[in-house]
Amino acid sequence: MATTPPPQPSAPHATRAHSFNAAAAQYAANRPSYPPALFDAIEDLAGRPLAGSRVADIGAGTGIATALLHARGAEVVAVEPGDGMAAQFRRALPDVPIIRGNGNTLPFTDASLDFLTYAQSWHWTDPAQSVPEAMRVLRPDGALALWWNTSALDVPWIGEQQLRIQQHFDADAARWKKDASNSGVADPSGRLDFAHRRVRWSRRVPVDTHLANIGSHSAFLVRGEEYSRAFLTEERVRLLAVFPDGIVQEVYDVELLVATTS
């Protein structure tokens, strides 16, 4: 095994945000989805159903969350800034409208939406802009829902893997999980009153799907294929020692924050 390198400096925020466009197909094929219990929790905290609601899914990416919102009966429109992600979205969901844009300048009129949703994408916005924009476009009693799939670090093999990723890629999963559940990070201004809910779920996938999933994260994409491939090759050996049948049990905590407007 290679020796552990010193942590590398994080890539600029914008570079990481745009890194997904070249890997959109990999992202769509391997990223985890979300469990039905998440959408039950959104409706519970929002105090209204998704079915029949006007919903905008911001930073929709390849449409993983958008498809589930649509299946739930929402009248959903997607907003996505990236060329590659938007193209992948259109291939997967040709009947769902998608608009080019981002959460800092929402392409909607005032008080026109029942829900704004951000699946894995709020952290790419500037809350100084995205919070006022959310409050502008939501109707009275509308809801802003933010959520992230985070690794269940109390599962031993996952905690160990995340430490290795931190050492190689300067990606701190523990800090990420803490920030994802922190309303003060989501809205430093304190204008929104977020409720928090955690939903645990899991999926079983082939080891190569798991590796392609973690390799689709921005920390890997910005470091380049050669560096990432070396890490993932070593990680495959470690995983097969834990899962000799080649099927990995991934465990996630979805960190959900929901705020309603008055």
mmCIF file of C-alpha atoms in Angstrom:
data_model
loop_
_atom_site.group_PDB
_atom_site.id
_atom_site.type_symbol
_atom_site.label_atom_id
_atom_site.label_comp_id
_atom_site.label_asym_id
_atom_site.label_seq_id
_atom_site.Cartn_x
_atom_site.Cartn_y
_atom_site.Cartn_z
ATOM 1 C CA MET A 1 0.000 0.000 0.000
ATOM 2 C CA ALA A 2 1.119 3.544 -0.702
ATOM 3 C CA THR A 3 2.025 5.758 2.196
ATOM 4 C CA THR A 4 -0.484 8.377 3.233
ATOM 5 C CA PRO A 5 0.281 11.780 1.681
ATOM 6 C CA PRO A 6 -0.093 15.036 3.566
ATOM 7 C CA PRO A 7 -3.552 16.640 3.249
ATOM 8 C CA GLN A 8 -3.920 18.678 0.098
ATOM 9 C CA PRO A 9 -5.334 22.214 0.059
ATOM 10 C CA SER A 10 -9.016 22.372 -0.846
ATOM 11 C CA ALA A 11 -9.876 23.428 -4.373
ATOM 12 C CA PRO A 12 -11.699 26.743 -4.804
ATOM 13 C CA HIS A 13 -15.431 26.539 -4.152
ATOM 14 C CA ALA A 14 -16.391 27.392 -7.731
ATOM 15 C CA THR A 15 -13.989 24.803 -9.147
ATOM 16 C CA ARG A 16 -15.554 22.089 -7.024
ATOM 17 C CA ALA A 17 -19.070 23.221 -7.925
ATOM 18 C CA HIS A 18 -18.352 22.981 -11.662
ATOM 19 C CA SER A 19 -16.437 19.699 -11.421
ATOM 20 C CA PHE A 20 -19.617 17.610 -11.681
ATOM 21 C CA ASN A 21 -20.410 18.564 -15.257
ATOM 22 C CA ALA A 22 -17.717 16.346 -16.774
ATOM 23 C CA ALA A 23 -18.825 13.424 -14.578
ATOM 24 C CA ALA A 24 -22.603 13.745 -14.948
ATOM 25 C CA ALA A 25 -23.135 10.223 -16.299
ATOM 26 C CA GLN A 26 -21.014 8.711 -13.503
ATOM 27 C CA TYR A 27 -22.963 10.776 -10.965
ATOM 28 C CA ALA A 28 -26.344 9.668 -12.324
ATOM 29 C CA ALA A 29 -25.426 5.987 -12.487
ATOM 30 C CA ASN A 30 -23.837 5.592 -9.075
ATOM 31 C CA ARG A 31 -24.999 8.218 -6.569
ATOM 32 C CA PRO A 32 -27.469 7.040 -3.913
ATOM 33 C CA SER A 33 -31.129 7.996 -4.073
ATOM 34 C CA TYR A 34 -33.313 8.917 -1.067
ATOM 35 C CA PRO A 35 -35.757 6.831 0.983
ATOM 36 C CA PRO A 36 -39.556 7.373 1.067
ATOM 37 C CA ALA A 37 -39.243 8.211 4.781
ATOM 38 C CA LEU A 38 -37.372 11.403 3.823
ATOM 39 C CA PHE A 39 -40.360 12.746 1.902
ATOM 40 C CA ASP A 40 -42.685 11.731 4.735
ATOM 41 C CA ALA A 41 -40.487 13.838 7.041
ATOM 42 C CA ILE A 42 -40.518 16.809 4.652
ATOM 43 C CA GLU A 43 -44.308 16.772 4.557
ATOM 44 C CA ASP A 44 -44.525 16.375 8.328
ATOM 45 C CA LEU A 45 -42.215 19.310 9.057
ATOM 46 C CA ALA A 46 -43.756 21.478 6.331
ATOM 47 C CA GLY A 47 -47.316 20.707 7.435
ATOM 48 C CA ARG A 48 -48.487 20.156 3.876
ATOM 49 C CA PRO A 49 -48.325 17.412 1.220
ATOM 50 C CA LEU A 50 -46.006 17.419 -1.747
ATOM 51 C CA ALA A 51 -48.760 16.045 -3.969
ATOM 52 C CA GLY A 52 -50.318 18.878 -5.936
ATOM 53 C CA SER A 53 -47.794 21.412 -4.630
ATOM 54 C CA ARG A 54 -45.783 23.745 -6.832
ATOM 55 C CA VAL A 55 -42.169 22.706 -6.184
ATOM 56 C CA ALA A 56 -38.845 23.996 -7.510
ATOM 57 C CA ASP A 57 -35.883 21.650 -7.069
ATOM 58 C CA ILE A 58 -32.776 23.838 -7.089
ATOM 59 C CA GLY A 59 -29.378 22.486 -8.099
ATOM 60 C CA ALA A 60 -31.265 19.496 -9.472
ATOM 61 C CA GLY A 61 -28.197 17.921 -11.043
ATOM 62 C CA THR A 62 -29.083 14.737 -12.914
ATOM 63 C CA GLY A 63 -32.587 14.659 -11.417
ATOM 64 C CA ILE A 64 -32.255 12.079 -8.634
ATOM 65 C CA ALA A 65 -34.402 14.066 -6.181
ATOM 66 C CA THR A 66 -36.535 15.700 -8.882
ATOM 67 C CA ALA A 67 -37.746 12.313 -10.100
ATOM 68 C CA LEU A 68 -38.797 11.320 -6.582
ATOM 69 C CA LEU A 69 -40.624 14.613 -6.027
ATOM 70 C CA HIS A 70 -42.417 14.130 -9.341
ATOM 71 C CA ALA A 71 -43.375 10.565 -8.383
ATOM 72 C CA ARG A 72 -44.728 11.916 -5.084
ATOM 73 C CA GLY A 73 -47.258 13.949 -7.083
ATOM 74 C CA ALA A 74 -45.559 17.341 -6.942
ATOM 75 C CA GLU A 75 -45.827 19.791 -9.801
ATOM 76 C CA VAL A 76 -42.057 20.137 -9.994
ATOM 77 C CA VAL A 77 -39.704 22.244 -12.067
ATOM 78 C CA ALA A 78 -35.933 21.788 -11.869
ATOM 79 C CA VAL A 79 -33.275 24.502 -11.780
ATOM 80 C CA GLU A 80 -29.678 23.560 -12.664
ATOM 81 C CA PRO A 81 -26.690 25.761 -13.621
ATOM 82 C CA GLY A 82 -24.379 23.136 -15.155
ATOM 83 C CA ASP A 83 -24.323 22.156 -18.838
ATOM 84 C CA GLY A 84 -23.330 18.533 -18.283
ATOM 85 C CA MET A 85 -25.749 17.934 -15.435
ATOM 86 C CA ALA A 86 -28.640 19.583 -17.292
ATOM 87 C CA ALA A 87 -27.994 17.448 -20.383
ATOM 88 C CA GLN A 88 -28.025 14.281 -18.261
ATOM 89 C CA PHE A 89 -31.238 15.467 -16.574
ATOM 90 C CA ARG A 90 -32.992 15.934 -19.912
ATOM 91 C CA ARG A 91 -32.046 12.418 -21.005
ATOM 92 C CA ALA A 92 -33.397 10.930 -17.775
ATOM 93 C CA LEU A 93 -36.501 13.105 -17.324
ATOM 94 C CA PRO A 94 -37.576 14.457 -20.716
ATOM 95 C CA ASP A 95 -41.080 15.315 -19.483
ATOM 96 C CA VAL A 96 -40.002 17.361 -16.444
ATOM 97 C CA PRO A 97 -39.212 21.052 -17.120
ATOM 98 C CA ILE A 98 -35.731 22.277 -16.321
ATOM 99 C CA ILE A 99 -34.549 25.901 -16.195
ATOM 100 C CA ARG A 100 -30.943 27.060 -16.185
ATOM 101 C CA GLY A 101 -30.143 29.034 -13.050
ATOM 102 C CA ASN A 102 -29.056 28.831 -9.417
ATOM 103 C CA GLY A 103 -30.281 29.521 -5.913
ATOM 104 C CA ASN A 104 -28.664 32.940 -5.635
ATOM 105 C CA THR A 105 -30.960 34.388 -8.323
ATOM 106 C CA LEU A 106 -34.087 32.275 -8.605
ATOM 107 C CA PRO A 107 -35.964 32.468 -11.935
ATOM 108 C CA PHE A 108 -39.435 32.673 -10.315
ATOM 109 C CA THR A 109 -41.899 35.409 -9.485
ATOM 110 C CA ASP A 110 -42.675 36.485 -5.942
ATOM 111 C CA ALA A 111 -44.816 34.147 -3.787
ATOM 112 C CA SER A 112 -45.163 31.572 -6.576
ATOM 113 C CA LEU A 113 -43.976 28.318 -4.954
ATOM 114 C CA ASP A 114 -45.170 25.984 -2.196
ATOM 115 C CA PHE A 115 -41.790 24.256 -1.752
ATOM 116 C CA LEU A 116 -38.177 25.011 -2.561
ATOM 117 C CA THR A 117 -35.980 21.925 -2.324
ATOM 118 C CA TYR A 118 -32.204 21.611 -2.316
ATOM 119 C CA ALA A 119 -30.900 18.034 -2.438
ATOM 120 C CA GLN A 120 -27.136 18.067 -1.879
ATOM 121 C CA SER A 121 -26.948 21.602 -3.255
ATOM 122 C CA TRP A 122 -27.608 24.364 -0.702
ATOM 123 C CA HIS A 123 -23.898 24.504 0.202
ATOM 124 C CA TRP A 124 -23.129 25.688 -3.333
ATOM 125 C CA THR A 125 -25.198 28.843 -2.729
ATOM 126 C CA ASP A 126 -24.369 32.069 -0.890
ATOM 127 C CA PRO A 127 -26.907 32.241 1.975
ATOM 128 C CA ALA A 128 -26.686 36.029 1.937
ATOM 129 C CA GLN A 129 -28.411 35.791 -1.448
ATOM 130 C CA SER A 130 -30.194 32.425 -1.402
ATOM 131 C CA VAL A 131 -32.054 33.001 1.887
ATOM 132 C CA PRO A 132 -33.741 36.262 0.749
ATOM 133 C CA GLU A 133 -34.462 34.659 -2.619
ATOM 134 C CA ALA A 134 -36.138 31.679 -0.941
ATOM 135 C CA MET A 135 -38.270 33.990 1.186
ATOM 136 C CA ARG A 136 -39.198 36.008 -1.899
ATOM 137 C CA VAL A 137 -40.445 33.155 -4.089
ATOM 138 C CA LEU A 138 -42.196 31.043 -1.432
ATOM 139 C CA ARG A 139 -45.884 31.569 -0.778
ATOM 140 C CA PRO A 140 -47.126 32.188 2.771
ATOM 141 C CA ASP A 141 -46.798 28.871 4.668
ATOM 142 C CA GLY A 142 -44.410 27.640 1.981
ATOM 143 C CA ALA A 143 -41.422 25.504 2.918
ATOM 144 C CA LEU A 144 -37.695 25.485 2.208
ATOM 145 C CA ALA A 145 -36.306 21.945 2.479
ATOM 146 C CA LEU A 146 -32.559 21.240 2.439
ATOM 147 C CA TRP A 147 -31.088 17.766 2.711
ATOM 148 C CA TRP A 148 -27.869 15.822 2.345
ATOM 149 C CA ASN A 149 -27.018 12.129 2.272
ATOM 150 C CA THR A 150 -24.178 11.836 4.806
ATOM 151 C CA SER A 151 -22.104 8.797 5.687
ATOM 152 C CA ALA A 152 -23.103 6.909 8.842
ATOM 153 C CA LEU A 153 -19.769 7.356 10.599
ATOM 154 C CA ASP A 154 -20.705 5.090 13.517
ATOM 155 C CA VAL A 155 -20.548 2.095 11.145
ATOM 156 C CA PRO A 156 -16.921 0.944 11.618
ATOM 157 C CA TRP A 157 -15.872 0.346 8.013
ATOM 158 C CA ILE A 158 -17.482 3.629 6.906
ATOM 159 C CA GLY A 159 -15.776 5.633 9.644
ATOM 160 C CA GLU A 160 -12.412 4.102 8.708
ATOM 161 C CA GLN A 161 -12.934 4.804 5.009
ATOM 162 C CA GLN A 162 -13.882 8.409 5.664
ATOM 163 C CA LEU A 163 -10.702 8.936 7.679
ATOM 164 C CA ARG A 164 -8.673 7.696 4.711
ATOM 165 C CA ILE A 165 -10.572 10.044 2.388
ATOM 166 C CA GLN A 166 -9.875 12.924 4.762
ATOM 167 C CA GLN A 167 -6.158 12.107 4.804
ATOM 168 C CA HIS A 168 -5.913 11.908 1.017
ATOM 169 C CA PHE A 169 -8.428 14.521 -0.136
ATOM 170 C CA ASP A 170 -8.899 16.948 2.770
ATOM 171 C CA ALA A 171 -12.619 16.070 2.935
ATOM 172 C CA ASP A 172 -13.797 15.991 6.554
ATOM 173 C CA ALA A 173 -16.969 13.858 6.721
ATOM 174 C CA ALA A 174 -17.524 14.527 10.436
ATOM 175 C CA ARG A 175 -17.479 18.268 9.905
ATOM 176 C CA TRP A 176 -19.669 17.887 6.832
ATOM 177 C CA LYS A 177 -22.265 15.909 8.811
ATOM 178 C CA LYS A 178 -22.236 18.481 11.612
ATOM 179 C CA ASP A 179 -22.632 21.390 9.193
ATOM 180 C CA ALA A 180 -25.440 19.639 7.300
ATOM 181 C CA SER A 181 -27.576 19.509 10.447
ATOM 182 C CA ASN A 182 -26.702 23.019 11.656
ATOM 183 C CA SER A 183 -29.305 25.694 10.921
ATOM 184 C CA GLY A 184 -26.733 28.370 11.778
ATOM 185 C CA VAL A 185 -24.554 27.195 8.907
ATOM 186 C CA ALA A 186 -27.523 26.967 6.531
ATOM 187 C CA ASP A 187 -28.657 30.482 7.419
ATOM 188 C CA PRO A 188 -26.060 32.541 9.312
ATOM 189 C CA SER A 189 -28.490 35.473 9.411
ATOM 190 C CA GLY A 190 -30.955 33.537 11.564
ATOM 191 C CA ARG A 191 -33.919 34.724 9.502
ATOM 192 C CA LEU A 192 -35.183 31.171 8.990
ATOM 193 C CA ASP A 193 -36.341 28.873 11.770
ATOM 194 C CA PHE A 194 -35.218 25.415 10.664
ATOM 195 C CA ALA A 195 -36.426 22.138 12.110
ATOM 196 C CA HIS A 196 -34.005 19.213 11.845
ATOM 197 C CA ARG A 197 -34.735 15.560 11.159
ATOM 198 C CA ARG A 198 -32.331 12.661 10.542
ATOM 199 C CA VAL A 199 -33.379 9.694 8.414
ATOM 200 C CA ARG A 200 -31.166 6.585 8.346
ATOM 201 C CA TRP A 201 -31.309 4.216 5.415
ATOM 202 C CA SER A 202 -29.048 1.860 3.479
ATOM 203 C CA ARG A 203 -28.523 0.253 0.114
ATOM 204 C CA ARG A 204 -26.582 -2.783 -1.142
ATOM 205 C CA VAL A 205 -24.453 -2.203 -4.223
ATOM 206 C CA PRO A 206 -21.552 -3.900 -6.030
ATOM 207 C CA VAL A 207 -18.143 -2.735 -4.842
ATOM 208 C CA ASP A 208 -17.456 -1.028 -8.171
ATOM 209 C CA THR A 209 -20.679 0.991 -7.852
ATOM 210 C CA HIS A 210 -19.614 2.088 -4.385
ATOM 211 C CA LEU A 211 -16.204 3.156 -5.658
ATOM 212 C CA ALA A 212 -17.729 5.025 -8.593
ATOM 213 C CA ASN A 213 -20.083 6.735 -6.154
ATOM 214 C CA ILE A 214 -17.361 8.080 -3.878
ATOM 215 C CA GLY A 215 -15.230 8.908 -6.919
ATOM 216 C CA SER A 216 -18.019 11.181 -8.194
ATOM 217 C CA HIS A 217 -17.612 13.566 -5.237
ATOM 218 C CA SER A 218 -16.030 16.922 -5.940
ATOM 219 C CA ALA A 219 -13.016 16.257 -3.680
ATOM 220 C CA PHE A 220 -12.067 13.391 -6.020
ATOM 221 C CA LEU A 221 -13.005 15.078 -9.289
ATOM 222 C CA VAL A 222 -10.846 18.168 -8.747
ATOM 223 C CA ARG A 223 -7.757 16.107 -7.875
ATOM 224 C CA GLY A 224 -7.717 14.369 -11.237
ATOM 225 C CA GLU A 225 -8.238 10.846 -12.511
ATOM 226 C CA GLU A 226 -4.743 9.471 -11.860
ATOM 227 C CA TYR A 227 -4.609 10.479 -8.192
ATOM 228 C CA SER A 228 -8.175 9.333 -7.547
ATOM 229 C CA ARG A 229 -7.690 6.037 -9.368
ATOM 230 C CA ALA A 230 -4.707 5.127 -7.204
ATOM 231 C CA PHE A 231 -6.728 5.694 -4.040
ATOM 232 C CA LEU A 232 -9.773 3.812 -5.357
ATOM 233 C CA THR A 233 -7.634 0.841 -6.420
ATOM 234 C CA GLU A 234 -6.319 0.469 -2.873
ATOM 235 C CA GLU A 235 -9.791 1.038 -1.449
ATOM 236 C CA ARG A 236 -11.187 -1.811 -3.543
ATOM 237 C CA VAL A 237 -8.778 -4.251 -1.861
ATOM 238 C CA ARG A 238 -9.818 -3.022 1.593
ATOM 239 C CA LEU A 239 -13.511 -3.284 0.784
ATOM 240 C CA LEU A 240 -13.255 -6.834 -0.511
ATOM 241 C CA ALA A 241 -11.649 -7.828 2.790
ATOM 242 C CA VAL A 242 -14.796 -6.546 4.542
ATOM 243 C CA PHE A 243 -17.299 -7.655 1.867
ATOM 244 C CA PRO A 244 -15.809 -10.793 0.255
ATOM 245 C CA ASP A 245 -18.959 -11.345 -1.839
ATOM 246 C CA GLY A 246 -18.338 -7.982 -3.509
ATOM 247 C CA ILE A 247 -21.607 -6.417 -2.301
ATOM 248 C CA VAL A 248 -21.194 -3.322 -0.132
ATOM 249 C CA GLN A 249 -23.767 -2.294 2.482
ATOM 250 C CA GLU A 250 -23.726 1.500 2.322
ATOM 251 C CA VAL A 251 -25.402 3.223 5.282
ATOM 252 C CA TYR A 252 -26.518 6.846 5.171
ATOM 253 C CA ASP A 253 -28.009 9.475 7.439
ATOM 254 C CA VAL A 254 -30.052 12.004 5.494
ATOM 255 C CA GLU A 255 -29.722 15.302 7.341
ATOM 256 C CA LEU A 256 -32.898 17.300 6.669
ATOM 257 C CA LEU A 257 -33.584 20.955 7.488
ATOM 258 C CA VAL A 258 -37.043 22.457 6.844
ATOM 259 C CA ALA A 259 -38.135 26.053 7.421
ATOM 260 C CA THR A 260 -41.606 27.441 6.745
ATOM 261 C CA THR A 261 -42.536 30.990 5.824
ATOM 262 C CA SER A 262 -45.151 33.011 7.679
#
